[in-house]
Amino acid sequence: MAKILITGAAGFIGSHTTDRLLASGHTVLGVDNLRSGHRRNLTPALAAPEFRLEEADVSAAGVLDALAKEFRPDAIIHLAALVSVQESIQDPELNHRLNITATERVAAAALAHGVRRIVFASSAAIYGDTTDLPIREETEKAPISPYGAAKLHSEGILLGLSAQGVTVRCHRYFNVFGPRQDPASPYSGVISIFDRRYREGKPVTIYGDGQQTRDFISVHDVARANEIAATKPGIAAGAANICTGRATSLLDIVKVFATHYPAVPPPSFAPARNGDIIHSLGRPDRAQAELGFRATVSVADGLGELIRTG
Ligand code: UD1
C-alpha cells in the first residue's frame, strides 16, 4: 500500500480520487485551501483513519516542503489549481500563482524528499480551439487562455523531473462530469449547471443550437486513471489524454435529463457564447497503451448516477 499526497483533495476530482485510493487501502494526506474545494466533499474520507486533511495553500512557500518532509509520500497527485478559465483571464497573476508557482512547489518538494512519482491534472485546454479532431497528444498545443498556457507550462516543469528519476504522468482531462462538481458559476461545467436547474424544476439554457459536442468523461473514470498513474508499478513518464473518444451533444444530454424530469419545461435557446468551440473530442489510445486505462462509464450511466444521487 502506498502513501499518497493529494493537492486539491477537497475539490471535485480530488475528493473522488481520495475516496478511490482509500477504498483500495492506501494512506492519503489531502491538502486544500478550500478556495474552490469544500470540506463536505470529504465527508466520507474524513471518517477514515488513513486520511488526513491539511488546510493550506500549496502555492505558499514551505507548505508542501514541510508536508512532504513529514509524510514522505510515495506519490503526489497535484490537482490543486485555479480551475476557472474565466478567472484566469480576469486575474492572470492569480493564475500564475495557483497554476504555475504551485506546480514549482510540487516539483521542489518531490525532489527534496525523494518522491518517485507525480500525477498532474493537465487539461484539454492546452490544445486551444483546434478543429483537428480527434485530438491526439501530438496535436498542436495552442492554448487560448492563461489557464491553458499555465497547464502546458506546468507539464514542462514536471516532465523535466524525469531526468532526476521522478516518474511524472500528465493527465489531459477532457470534460469531466459527476457528483460534487460545483455549478456555482455560469462557466461551470455544463452538466453540473443542467443538473442543478432540473433539480430546481427550472428550464436550462442552451447556448447555440445544442448540436455542439464534447468528450464527457465520468469523474469515476478520472479517479481511476489517477489511481493507476499514482500506484501502478512499471509505468513510464509521459502525458496522455484522459477522455472517452466519444462525442456527446448537448441535445443528447438534455434528452436524458428530460426523461428523468418530465415536468420541467423544455430548454430555452440563446446565442452561442463568444469563443465557444463547436466540437471537442479526444483520442484515448495513448492512456490505454501507457497506463492500461480506458474509460468505462457511459454518459448515460454517469448522468443516471448523478441524477439519482446528486
Ligand atoms: C471549457 C471551460 C470554459 C472555457 C472553455 C474554453 C469548463 C467547465 N469550461 O468549456 O470555462 O471557457 O473550455 O477553453 O472547463 N453551455 C450551455 N448552457 C449552459 C452552460 C454551458 O449551453 O448553461 C454550453 C457551452 O456554451 C458549451 C457547452 O455547453 O457549448 C459546454 O460548456 P462547458 O461545460 O463550459 O465546457 P467547454 O465549452 O468545453
mmCIF file of C-alpha atoms and ligand atoms in Angstrom:
data_model
loop_
_atom_site.group_PDB
_atom_site.id
_atom_site.type_symbol
_atom_site.label_atom_id
_atom_site.label_comp_id
_atom_site.label_asym_id
_atom_site.label_seq_id
_atom_site.Cartn_x
_atom_site.Cartn_y
_atom_site.Cartn_z
ATOM 1 C CA MET A 1 0.000 0.000 0.000
ATOM 2 C CA ALA A 2 1.218 3.474 -0.851
ATOM 3 C CA LYS A 3 1.275 6.867 0.835
ATOM 4 C CA ILE A 4 -0.208 9.475 -1.469
ATOM 5 C CA LEU A 5 -0.278 13.245 -1.045
ATOM 6 C CA ILE A 6 -3.156 14.843 -2.961
ATOM 7 C CA THR A 7 -3.245 18.590 -3.520
ATOM 8 C CA GLY A 8 -6.757 19.891 -4.134
ATOM 9 C CA ALA A 9 -8.168 16.899 -2.250
ATOM 10 C CA ALA A 10 -11.389 18.726 -1.324
ATOM 11 C CA GLY A 11 -12.192 19.549 -4.937
ATOM 12 C CA PHE A 12 -14.410 17.733 -7.391
ATOM 13 C CA ILE A 13 -11.758 15.424 -8.875
ATOM 14 C CA GLY A 14 -9.596 15.423 -5.725
ATOM 15 C CA SER A 15 -12.302 14.121 -3.430
ATOM 16 C CA HIS A 16 -13.251 11.278 -5.763
ATOM 17 C CA THR A 17 -9.590 10.382 -6.185
ATOM 18 C CA THR A 18 -9.195 10.406 -2.398
ATOM 19 C CA ASP A 19 -12.215 8.119 -1.956
ATOM 20 C CA ARG A 20 -10.907 5.689 -4.525
ATOM 21 C CA LEU A 21 -7.399 5.490 -3.046
ATOM 22 C CA LEU A 22 -8.774 4.984 0.464
ATOM 23 C CA ALA A 23 -11.078 2.218 -0.799
ATOM 24 C CA SER A 24 -8.008 0.474 -2.240
ATOM 25 C CA GLY A 25 -6.275 0.648 1.158
ATOM 26 C CA HIS A 26 -3.805 3.469 0.529
ATOM 27 C CA THR A 27 -2.976 6.204 3.043
ATOM 28 C CA VAL A 28 -3.830 9.717 1.864
ATOM 29 C CA LEU A 29 -2.748 13.160 3.006
ATOM 30 C CA GLY A 30 -5.040 15.757 1.445
ATOM 31 C CA VAL A 31 -4.006 19.378 1.132
ATOM 32 C CA ASP A 32 -6.529 22.036 0.183
ATOM 33 C CA ASN A 33 -7.036 25.734 0.901
ATOM 34 C CA LEU A 34 -10.805 25.313 0.418
ATOM 35 C CA ARG A 35 -10.869 28.179 -2.101
ATOM 36 C CA SER A 36 -12.869 26.199 -4.647
ATOM 37 C CA GLY A 37 -12.965 22.882 -2.805
ATOM 38 C CA HIS A 38 -15.365 22.043 0.013
ATOM 39 C CA ARG A 39 -14.865 20.129 3.222
ATOM 40 C CA ARG A 40 -18.260 18.482 2.634
ATOM 41 C CA ASN A 41 -16.790 16.683 -0.417
ATOM 42 C CA LEU A 42 -14.549 14.800 2.006
ATOM 43 C CA THR A 43 -17.261 13.726 4.444
ATOM 44 C CA PRO A 44 -16.727 10.013 3.715
ATOM 45 C CA ALA A 45 -12.917 10.350 3.627
ATOM 46 C CA LEU A 46 -12.711 12.254 6.915
ATOM 47 C CA ALA A 47 -14.208 9.227 8.671
ATOM 48 C CA ALA A 48 -11.293 7.040 7.529
ATOM 49 C CA PRO A 49 -8.260 6.700 9.836
ATOM 50 C CA GLU A 50 -5.964 6.529 6.784
ATOM 51 C CA PHE A 51 -6.939 10.053 5.749
ATOM 52 C CA ARG A 52 -5.927 13.467 6.987
ATOM 53 C CA LEU A 53 -6.781 16.895 5.587
ATOM 54 C CA GLU A 54 -4.342 19.765 5.892
ATOM 55 C CA GLU A 55 -5.974 23.129 5.202
ATOM 56 C CA ALA A 56 -3.209 25.048 3.447
ATOM 57 C CA ASP A 57 -2.284 26.839 0.225
ATOM 58 C CA VAL A 58 0.145 24.704 -1.777
ATOM 59 C CA SER A 59 1.465 27.755 -3.642
ATOM 60 C CA ALA A 60 2.755 29.281 -0.389
ATOM 61 C CA ALA A 61 6.461 28.884 0.360
ATOM 62 C CA GLY A 62 7.350 25.998 2.652
ATOM 63 C CA VAL A 63 3.910 24.364 2.843
ATOM 64 C CA LEU A 64 4.475 21.382 0.574
ATOM 65 C CA ASP A 65 8.087 21.070 1.598
ATOM 66 C CA ALA A 66 7.118 20.620 5.253
ATOM 67 C CA LEU A 67 4.287 18.215 4.468
ATOM 68 C CA ALA A 68 6.384 16.068 2.129
ATOM 69 C CA LYS A 69 9.189 16.024 4.690
ATOM 70 C CA GLU A 70 6.851 14.772 7.386
ATOM 71 C CA PHE A 71 4.599 12.428 5.364
ATOM 72 C CA ARG A 72 7.213 11.015 2.943
ATOM 73 C CA PRO A 73 4.729 10.268 0.162
ATOM 74 C CA ASP A 74 5.396 7.651 -2.494
ATOM 75 C CA ALA A 75 3.471 9.825 -4.942
ATOM 76 C CA ILE A 76 1.966 13.292 -5.224
ATOM 77 C CA ILE A 77 -1.248 13.794 -7.177
ATOM 78 C CA HIS A 78 -1.297 17.508 -7.977
ATOM 79 C CA LEU A 79 -4.857 18.629 -8.602
ATOM 80 C CA ALA A 80 -4.946 21.968 -6.757
ATOM 81 C CA ALA A 81 -5.483 24.759 -9.268
ATOM 82 C CA LEU A 82 -7.265 27.914 -10.258
ATOM 83 C CA VAL A 83 -9.906 25.905 -12.063
ATOM 84 C CA SER A 84 -11.838 28.656 -13.798
ATOM 85 C CA VAL A 85 -10.740 29.621 -17.303
ATOM 86 C CA GLN A 86 -12.681 32.879 -16.956
ATOM 87 C CA GLU A 87 -10.931 33.751 -13.703
ATOM 88 C CA SER A 88 -7.550 33.085 -15.297
ATOM 89 C CA ILE A 89 -8.380 35.696 -17.933
ATOM 90 C CA GLN A 90 -9.570 38.233 -15.356
ATOM 91 C CA ASP A 91 -6.643 37.679 -12.982
ATOM 92 C CA PRO A 92 -3.559 36.341 -14.776
ATOM 93 C CA GLU A 93 -1.369 36.923 -11.714
ATOM 94 C CA LEU A 94 -3.552 34.700 -9.595
ATOM 95 C CA ASN A 95 -3.474 32.141 -12.402
ATOM 96 C CA HIS A 96 0.315 32.295 -12.328
ATOM 97 C CA ARG A 97 0.482 31.730 -8.591
ATOM 98 C CA LEU A 98 -2.095 28.969 -8.323
ATOM 99 C CA ASN A 99 -1.328 27.185 -11.602
ATOM 100 C CA ILE A 100 2.429 27.679 -12.076
ATOM 101 C CA THR A 101 4.041 28.593 -8.750
ATOM 102 C CA ALA A 102 2.114 25.768 -7.091
ATOM 103 C CA THR A 103 3.500 23.316 -9.664
ATOM 104 C CA GLU A 104 7.029 24.560 -8.951
ATOM 105 C CA ARG A 105 6.429 23.914 -5.250
ATOM 106 C CA VAL A 106 5.320 20.355 -6.067
ATOM 107 C CA ALA A 107 8.443 19.782 -8.155
ATOM 108 C CA ALA A 108 10.742 21.170 -5.466
ATOM 109 C CA ALA A 109 9.122 19.172 -2.663
ATOM 110 C CA ALA A 110 9.296 15.962 -4.710
ATOM 111 C CA LEU A 111 12.983 16.461 -5.434
ATOM 112 C CA ALA A 112 13.854 17.428 -1.877
ATOM 113 C CA HIS A 113 12.093 14.470 -0.278
ATOM 114 C CA GLY A 114 12.589 11.613 -2.698
ATOM 115 C CA VAL A 115 9.050 11.391 -4.077
ATOM 116 C CA ARG A 116 9.246 8.984 -7.005
ATOM 117 C CA ARG A 117 6.006 9.746 -8.784
ATOM 118 C CA ILE A 118 3.830 12.745 -9.669
ATOM 119 C CA VAL A 119 0.435 12.775 -11.345
ATOM 120 C CA PHE A 120 -0.591 16.150 -12.690
ATOM 121 C CA ALA A 121 -4.043 17.492 -13.639
ATOM 122 C CA SER A 122 -3.438 18.922 -17.082
ATOM 123 C CA SER A 123 -6.253 19.812 -19.449
ATOM 124 C CA ALA A 124 -7.523 19.623 -22.993
ATOM 125 C CA ALA A 125 -7.305 23.444 -22.759
ATOM 126 C CA ILE A 126 -3.628 23.127 -23.782
ATOM 127 C CA TYR A 127 -4.808 22.321 -27.316
ATOM 128 C CA GLY A 128 -6.853 25.532 -27.644
ATOM 129 C CA ASP A 129 -9.685 25.551 -30.151
ATOM 130 C CA THR A 130 -8.243 23.116 -32.658
ATOM 131 C CA THR A 131 -10.542 21.651 -35.293
ATOM 132 C CA ASP A 132 -8.141 18.777 -35.935
ATOM 133 C CA LEU A 133 -10.261 16.026 -34.327
ATOM 134 C CA PRO A 134 -9.983 13.673 -32.591
ATOM 135 C CA ILE A 135 -7.286 15.420 -30.595
ATOM 136 C CA ARG A 136 -4.129 13.341 -30.299
ATOM 137 C CA GLU A 137 -1.320 14.092 -27.870
ATOM 138 C CA GLU A 138 0.766 15.212 -30.863
ATOM 139 C CA THR A 139 -1.885 17.724 -31.926
ATOM 140 C CA GLU A 140 -0.523 21.259 -31.900
ATOM 141 C CA LYS A 141 -0.601 22.884 -28.452
ATOM 142 C CA ALA A 142 -2.113 26.325 -28.843
ATOM 143 C CA PRO A 143 -3.793 27.365 -25.593
ATOM 144 C CA ILE A 144 -6.107 30.351 -25.845
ATOM 145 C CA SER A 145 -6.300 31.255 -22.147
ATOM 146 C CA PRO A 146 -3.843 31.889 -19.314
ATOM 147 C CA TYR A 147 -5.318 28.750 -17.750
ATOM 148 C CA GLY A 148 -4.419 26.580 -20.755
ATOM 149 C CA ALA A 149 -0.988 28.196 -21.036
ATOM 150 C CA ALA A 150 -0.283 27.524 -17.351
ATOM 151 C CA LYS A 151 -1.297 23.885 -17.669
ATOM 152 C CA LEU A 152 1.025 23.451 -20.643
ATOM 153 C CA HIS A 153 3.884 25.190 -18.860
ATOM 154 C CA SER A 154 3.323 23.057 -15.758
ATOM 155 C CA GLU A 155 3.583 19.890 -17.825
ATOM 156 C CA GLY A 156 7.018 21.063 -18.944
ATOM 157 C CA ILE A 157 8.151 21.855 -15.400
ATOM 158 C CA LEU A 158 7.129 18.431 -14.142
ATOM 159 C CA LEU A 159 8.167 16.274 -17.102
ATOM 160 C CA GLY A 160 11.613 17.828 -16.749
ATOM 161 C CA LEU A 161 11.953 15.947 -13.450
ATOM 162 C CA SER A 162 12.252 12.655 -15.334
ATOM 163 C CA ALA A 163 15.953 13.315 -15.646
ATOM 164 C CA GLN A 164 16.062 13.222 -11.821
ATOM 165 C CA GLY A 165 14.336 9.868 -11.612
ATOM 166 C CA VAL A 166 10.802 11.088 -10.865
ATOM 167 C CA THR A 167 8.090 9.417 -12.963
ATOM 168 C CA VAL A 168 5.617 12.109 -13.995
ATOM 169 C CA ARG A 169 2.242 11.444 -15.584
ATOM 170 C CA CYS A 170 0.323 14.399 -17.016
ATOM 171 C CA HIS A 171 -3.389 13.767 -17.450
ATOM 172 C CA ARG A 172 -5.051 15.933 -20.059
ATOM 173 C CA TYR A 173 -8.611 15.794 -18.818
ATOM 174 C CA PHE A 174 -11.413 16.484 -21.252
ATOM 175 C CA ASN A 175 -14.904 17.494 -19.960
ATOM 176 C CA VAL A 176 -15.198 15.782 -16.583
ATOM 177 C CA PHE A 177 -18.645 15.413 -15.005
ATOM 178 C CA GLY A 178 -20.239 13.764 -12.000
ATOM 179 C CA PRO A 179 -21.330 14.259 -8.391
ATOM 180 C CA ARG A 180 -19.759 17.143 -6.388
ATOM 181 C CA GLN A 181 -18.983 19.308 -9.419
ATOM 182 C CA ASP A 182 -19.708 22.880 -8.353
ATOM 183 C CA PRO A 183 -22.370 24.589 -10.525
ATOM 184 C CA ALA A 184 -21.795 27.980 -8.870
ATOM 185 C CA SER A 185 -20.626 29.985 -11.892
ATOM 186 C CA PRO A 186 -22.251 30.355 -15.326
ATOM 187 C CA TYR A 187 -18.919 28.987 -16.628
ATOM 188 C CA SER A 188 -19.059 25.848 -14.509
ATOM 189 C CA GLY A 189 -19.267 22.528 -16.335
ATOM 190 C CA VAL A 190 -22.484 22.432 -18.336
ATOM 191 C CA ILE A 191 -23.680 19.149 -16.830
ATOM 192 C CA SER A 192 -23.393 20.493 -13.277
ATOM 193 C CA ILE A 193 -25.418 23.558 -14.285
ATOM 194 C CA PHE A 194 -28.080 21.471 -16.034
ATOM 195 C CA ASP A 195 -28.281 19.092 -13.067
ATOM 196 C CA ARG A 196 -28.971 21.946 -10.672
ATOM 197 C CA ARG A 197 -31.585 23.567 -12.955
ATOM 198 C CA TYR A 198 -33.515 20.321 -13.450
ATOM 199 C CA ARG A 199 -33.434 19.640 -9.709
ATOM 200 C CA GLU A 200 -34.908 23.096 -9.142
ATOM 201 C CA GLY A 201 -37.583 22.373 -11.739
ATOM 202 C CA LYS A 202 -36.311 25.181 -13.984
ATOM 203 C CA PRO A 203 -35.569 25.020 -17.729
ATOM 204 C CA VAL A 204 -31.946 25.063 -18.834
ATOM 205 C CA THR A 205 -30.478 27.482 -21.364
ATOM 206 C CA ILE A 206 -28.660 26.069 -24.366
ATOM 207 C CA TYR A 207 -26.163 28.453 -25.956
ATOM 208 C CA GLY A 208 -26.254 27.826 -29.700
ATOM 209 C CA ASP A 209 -28.287 25.070 -31.320
ATOM 210 C CA GLY A 210 -27.305 22.316 -28.878
ATOM 211 C CA GLN A 211 -25.520 20.317 -31.550
ATOM 212 C CA GLN A 212 -22.117 21.200 -30.158
ATOM 213 C CA THR A 213 -20.354 18.118 -28.799
ATOM 214 C CA ARG A 214 -17.890 17.391 -26.027
ATOM 215 C CA ASP A 215 -15.960 14.345 -24.856
ATOM 216 C CA PHE A 216 -17.625 13.993 -21.446
ATOM 217 C CA ILE A 217 -15.801 11.658 -19.046
ATOM 218 C CA SER A 218 -17.105 10.490 -15.676
ATOM 219 C CA VAL A 219 -15.213 11.620 -12.597
ATOM 220 C CA HIS A 220 -15.147 7.976 -11.502
ATOM 221 C CA ASP A 221 -13.114 7.086 -14.578
ATOM 222 C CA VAL A 222 -10.845 10.070 -13.927
ATOM 223 C CA ALA A 223 -10.291 8.984 -10.310
ATOM 224 C CA ARG A 224 -9.378 5.505 -11.546
ATOM 225 C CA ALA A 225 -6.904 6.959 -14.064
ATOM 226 C CA ASN A 226 -5.329 8.940 -11.213
ATOM 227 C CA GLU A 227 -5.034 5.851 -9.058
ATOM 228 C CA ILE A 228 -3.418 3.837 -11.853
ATOM 229 C CA ALA A 229 -0.919 6.586 -12.636
ATOM 230 C CA ALA A 230 -0.001 7.030 -8.967
ATOM 231 C CA THR A 231 0.301 3.389 -7.974
ATOM 232 C CA LYS A 232 0.743 1.001 -10.903
ATOM 233 C CA PRO A 233 4.271 -0.421 -10.977
ATOM 234 C CA GLY A 234 6.471 -0.071 -14.016
ATOM 235 C CA ILE A 235 4.810 2.758 -15.911
ATOM 236 C CA ALA A 236 6.870 5.296 -17.840
ATOM 237 C CA ALA A 237 6.681 9.084 -17.647
ATOM 238 C CA GLY A 238 4.540 10.914 -20.165
ATOM 239 C CA ALA A 239 1.391 12.831 -20.983
ATOM 240 C CA ALA A 240 -1.889 11.387 -22.221
ATOM 241 C CA ASN A 241 -5.449 12.431 -22.928
ATOM 242 C CA ILE A 242 -7.939 11.267 -20.335
ATOM 243 C CA CYS A 243 -11.088 11.065 -22.386
ATOM 244 C CA THR A 244 -13.564 8.572 -23.782
ATOM 245 C CA GLY A 245 -13.157 9.063 -27.531
ATOM 246 C CA ARG A 246 -16.924 9.521 -27.794
ATOM 247 C CA ALA A 247 -18.715 12.755 -28.690
ATOM 248 C CA THR A 248 -21.987 13.683 -26.988
ATOM 249 C CA SER A 249 -24.101 16.685 -27.966
ATOM 250 C CA LEU A 250 -25.881 18.990 -25.545
ATOM 251 C CA LEU A 251 -29.180 17.912 -27.083
ATOM 252 C CA ASP A 252 -28.323 14.305 -26.138
ATOM 253 C CA ILE A 253 -27.591 15.409 -22.570
ATOM 254 C CA VAL A 254 -30.851 17.336 -22.334
ATOM 255 C CA LYS A 255 -32.754 14.290 -23.610
ATOM 256 C CA VAL A 256 -31.504 12.220 -20.659
ATOM 257 C CA PHE A 257 -32.415 14.912 -18.122
ATOM 258 C CA ALA A 258 -35.831 15.407 -19.740
ATOM 259 C CA THR A 259 -36.628 11.697 -19.352
ATOM 260 C CA HIS A 260 -35.873 11.908 -15.631
ATOM 261 C CA TYR A 261 -37.672 15.243 -15.152
ATOM 262 C CA PRO A 262 -40.727 15.143 -17.438
ATOM 263 C CA ALA A 263 -42.386 18.068 -15.609
ATOM 264 C CA VAL A 264 -39.557 20.553 -16.233
ATOM 265 C CA PRO A 265 -40.220 22.921 -19.183
ATOM 266 C CA PRO A 266 -38.102 22.384 -22.320
ATOM 267 C CA PRO A 267 -34.797 24.252 -22.716
ATOM 268 C CA SER A 268 -34.602 27.781 -23.965
ATOM 269 C CA PHE A 269 -32.053 28.666 -26.626
ATOM 270 C CA ALA A 270 -29.703 31.671 -26.534
ATOM 271 C CA PRO A 271 -26.965 32.828 -28.921
ATOM 272 C CA ALA A 272 -23.748 30.804 -28.844
ATOM 273 C CA ARG A 273 -21.182 32.087 -26.365
ATOM 274 C CA ASN A 274 -18.303 34.147 -27.604
ATOM 275 C CA GLY A 275 -15.317 31.922 -28.331
ATOM 276 C CA ASP A 276 -17.291 28.730 -27.797
ATOM 277 C CA ILE A 277 -15.951 25.799 -29.747
ATOM 278 C CA ILE A 278 -18.405 23.572 -31.636
ATOM 279 C CA HIS A 279 -16.757 20.190 -31.239
ATOM 280 C CA SER A 280 -14.178 18.750 -28.870
ATOM 281 C CA LEU A 281 -13.155 15.112 -28.920
ATOM 282 C CA GLY A 282 -10.068 13.310 -27.678
ATOM 283 C CA ARG A 283 -8.320 10.169 -28.847
ATOM 284 C CA PRO A 284 -7.923 7.902 -25.811
ATOM 285 C CA ASP A 285 -5.427 5.367 -27.204
ATOM 286 C CA ARG A 286 -2.267 6.589 -25.523
ATOM 287 C CA ALA A 287 -3.677 6.283 -21.993
ATOM 288 C CA GLN A 288 -4.745 2.758 -22.881
ATOM 289 C CA ALA A 289 -1.274 1.871 -24.202
ATOM 290 C CA GLU A 290 0.763 3.550 -21.462
ATOM 291 C CA LEU A 291 -1.430 3.114 -18.394
ATOM 292 C CA GLY A 292 -3.827 0.349 -19.374
ATOM 293 C CA PHE A 293 -6.613 2.865 -18.751
ATOM 294 C CA ARG A 294 -9.835 3.004 -20.688
ATOM 295 C CA ALA A 295 -12.961 4.910 -19.641
ATOM 296 C CA THR A 296 -15.818 2.534 -18.892
ATOM 297 C CA VAL A 297 -18.684 4.723 -17.614
ATOM 298 C CA SER A 298 -21.063 5.767 -20.413
ATOM 299 C CA VAL A 299 -22.524 9.262 -20.390
ATOM 300 C CA ALA A 300 -25.993 7.744 -19.952
ATOM 301 C CA ASP A 301 -24.900 5.745 -16.884
ATOM 302 C CA GLY A 302 -22.891 8.630 -15.441
ATOM 303 C CA LEU A 303 -25.811 11.023 -15.855
ATOM 304 C CA GLY A 304 -28.180 8.451 -14.367
ATOM 305 C CA GLU A 305 -25.983 8.196 -11.271
ATOM 306 C CA LEU A 306 -25.665 11.975 -10.979
ATOM 307 C CA ILE A 307 -29.418 12.442 -11.247
ATOM 308 C CA ARG A 308 -30.165 9.701 -8.684
ATOM 309 C CA THR A 309 -27.541 10.632 -6.103
ATOM 310 C CA GLY A 310 -26.557 14.268 -6.739
HETATM 311 C C1 UD1 B 1 -14.334 24.810 -21.226
HETATM 312 C C2 UD1 B 1 -14.322 25.575 -19.914
HETATM 313 C C3 UD1 B 1 -14.638 27.037 -20.137
HETATM 314 C C4 UD1 B 1 -13.684 27.630 -21.151
HETATM 315 C C5 UD1 B 1 -13.722 26.787 -22.423
HETATM 316 C C6 UD1 B 1 -12.696 27.260 -23.438
HETATM 317 C C7 UD1 B 1 -15.015 24.100 -18.149
HETATM 318 C C8 UD1 B 1 -16.124 23.648 -17.273
HETATM 319 N N1 UD1 B 1 -15.320 25.034 -19.050
HETATM 320 O O1 UD1 B 1 -15.595 24.972 -21.781
HETATM 321 O O2 UD1 B 1 -14.520 27.730 -18.891
HETATM 322 O O3 UD1 B 1 -14.065 28.958 -21.425
HETATM 323 O O4 UD1 B 1 -13.433 25.411 -22.129
HETATM 324 O O5 UD1 B 1 -11.421 26.870 -23.065
HETATM 325 O O6 UD1 B 1 -13.883 23.669 -18.021
HETATM 326 N N2 UD1 B 1 -23.494 25.612 -22.200
HETATM 327 C C9 UD1 B 1 -24.852 25.789 -22.372
HETATM 328 N N3 UD1 B 1 -25.600 26.176 -21.289
HETATM 329 C C10 UD1 B 1 -25.056 26.399 -20.051
HETATM 330 C C11 UD1 B 1 -23.653 26.221 -19.890
HETATM 331 C C12 UD1 B 1 -22.910 25.831 -20.994
HETATM 332 O O7 UD1 B 1 -25.385 25.620 -23.475
HETATM 333 O O8 UD1 B 1 -25.797 26.749 -19.120
HETATM 334 C C13 UD1 B 1 -22.715 25.162 -23.370
HETATM 335 C C14 UD1 B 1 -21.462 25.964 -23.645
HETATM 336 O O9 UD1 B 1 -21.756 27.118 -24.364
HETATM 337 C C15 UD1 B 1 -20.647 24.934 -24.435
HETATM 338 C C16 UD1 B 1 -21.060 23.598 -23.820
HETATM 339 O O10 UD1 B 1 -22.262 23.850 -23.104
HETATM 340 O O11 UD1 B 1 -21.019 24.943 -25.790
HETATM 341 C C17 UD1 B 1 -20.026 23.045 -22.861
HETATM 342 O O12 UD1 B 1 -19.675 24.071 -21.925
HETATM 343 P P1 UD1 B 1 -18.638 23.861 -20.708
HETATM 344 O O13 UD1 B 1 -19.140 22.796 -19.815
HETATM 345 O O14 UD1 B 1 -18.351 25.203 -20.131
HETATM 346 O O15 UD1 B 1 -17.343 23.250 -21.406
HETATM 347 P P2 UD1 B 1 -16.398 23.853 -22.548
HETATM 348 O O16 UD1 B 1 -17.158 24.594 -23.568
HETATM 349 O O17 UD1 B 1 -15.573 22.723 -23.023
#
